[in-house]
CSV table of C-alpha atoms in Angstrom, one decimal:
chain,number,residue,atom,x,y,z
A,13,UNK,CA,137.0,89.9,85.4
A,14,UNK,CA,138.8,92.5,87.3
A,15,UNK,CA,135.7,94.6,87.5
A,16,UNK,CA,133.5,91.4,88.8
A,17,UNK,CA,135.8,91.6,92.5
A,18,UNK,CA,135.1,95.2,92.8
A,19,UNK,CA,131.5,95.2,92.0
A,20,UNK,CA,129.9,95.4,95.4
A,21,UNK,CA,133.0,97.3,97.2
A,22,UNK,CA,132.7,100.2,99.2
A,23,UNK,CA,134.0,102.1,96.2
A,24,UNK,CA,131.8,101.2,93.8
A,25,UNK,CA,128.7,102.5,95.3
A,26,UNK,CA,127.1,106.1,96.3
A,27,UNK,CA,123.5,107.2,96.9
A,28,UNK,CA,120.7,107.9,94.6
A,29,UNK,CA,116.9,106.6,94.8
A,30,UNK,CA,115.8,103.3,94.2
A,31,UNK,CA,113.4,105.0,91.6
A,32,UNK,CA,116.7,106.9,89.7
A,33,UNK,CA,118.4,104.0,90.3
A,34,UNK,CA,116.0,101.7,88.5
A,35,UNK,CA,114.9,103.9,85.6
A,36,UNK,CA,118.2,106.0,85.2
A,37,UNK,CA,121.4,104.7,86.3
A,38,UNK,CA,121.3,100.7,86.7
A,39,UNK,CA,123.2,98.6,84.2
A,40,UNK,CA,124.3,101.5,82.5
A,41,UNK,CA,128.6,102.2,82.1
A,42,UNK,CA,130.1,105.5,83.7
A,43,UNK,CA,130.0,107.1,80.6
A,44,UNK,CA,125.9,107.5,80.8
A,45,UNK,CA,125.6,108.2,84.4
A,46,UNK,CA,128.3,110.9,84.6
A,47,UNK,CA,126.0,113.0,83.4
A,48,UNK,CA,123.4,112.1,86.3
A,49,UNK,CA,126.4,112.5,89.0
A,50,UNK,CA,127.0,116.0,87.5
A,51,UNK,CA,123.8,117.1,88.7
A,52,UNK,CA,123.2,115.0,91.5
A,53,UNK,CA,121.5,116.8,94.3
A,54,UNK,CA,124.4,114.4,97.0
A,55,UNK,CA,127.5,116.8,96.8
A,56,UNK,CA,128.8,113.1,97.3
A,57,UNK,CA,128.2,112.0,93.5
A,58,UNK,CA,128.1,116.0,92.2
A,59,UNK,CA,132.2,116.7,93.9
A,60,UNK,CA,133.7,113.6,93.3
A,61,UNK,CA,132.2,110.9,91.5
A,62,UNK,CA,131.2,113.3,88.5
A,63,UNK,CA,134.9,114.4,88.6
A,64,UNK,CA,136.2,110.9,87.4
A,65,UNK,CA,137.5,110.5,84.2
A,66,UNK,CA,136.8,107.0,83.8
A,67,UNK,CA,135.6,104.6,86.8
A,68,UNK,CA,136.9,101.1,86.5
A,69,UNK,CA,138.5,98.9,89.5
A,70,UNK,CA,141.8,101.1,89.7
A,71,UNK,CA,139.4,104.4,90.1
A,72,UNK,CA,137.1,101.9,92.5
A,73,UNK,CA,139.9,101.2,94.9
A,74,UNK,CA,141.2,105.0,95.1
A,75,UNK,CA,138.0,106.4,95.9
A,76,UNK,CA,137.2,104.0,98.4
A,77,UNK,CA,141.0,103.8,100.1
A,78,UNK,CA,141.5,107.4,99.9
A,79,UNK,CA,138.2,108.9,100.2
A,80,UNK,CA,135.4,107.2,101.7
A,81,UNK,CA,137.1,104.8,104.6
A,82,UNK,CA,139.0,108.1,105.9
A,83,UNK,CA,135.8,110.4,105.6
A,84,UNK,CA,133.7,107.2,107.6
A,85,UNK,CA,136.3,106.9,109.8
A,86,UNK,CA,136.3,110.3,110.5
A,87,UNK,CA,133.0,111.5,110.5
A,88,UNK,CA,131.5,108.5,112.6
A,89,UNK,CA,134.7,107.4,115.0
A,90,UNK,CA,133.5,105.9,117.9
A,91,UNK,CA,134.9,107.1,121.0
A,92,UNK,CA,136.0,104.1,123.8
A,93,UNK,CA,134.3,103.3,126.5
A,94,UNK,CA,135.2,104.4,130.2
């Protein structure tokens, strides 16, 4: 149940290609994509998400609160207008 709310969070997703997605990674728990993260060619899946050692909604909430929303925030702050 608790997973259900933190299904389609920020968190809870990261890029790979429709095609991996599909064939290798869809439906399939943390345990059997870790090893796709691992070798990842995103640095994004490969530095962090691989580094997990399990991913449920406590992990889902960290990653997003403490990693993603500052990096976003950071990378693509928009400046006010004049």
């Amino acid at each position: 149940e608790d997973y259900e709310a933190v299904t389609h969070r920020l968190g809870n997703l990261t890029l790979v290609s429709d095609e991996y997605n599909k064939g290798e990674l869809q439906n399939k728990l943390f345990d059997e994509k870790r090893p796709a993260f691992a070798s990842s060619s995103y640095r994004l899946n490969r530095d962090k998400i691989a580094d997990y050692d399990e991913w449920g909604p406590d992990a889902i909430e960290q990653r997003e609160g403490a990693e993603l929303v500052p990096f976003i925030l950071n990378r693509w702050a928009l400046e006010p207008e004049s």
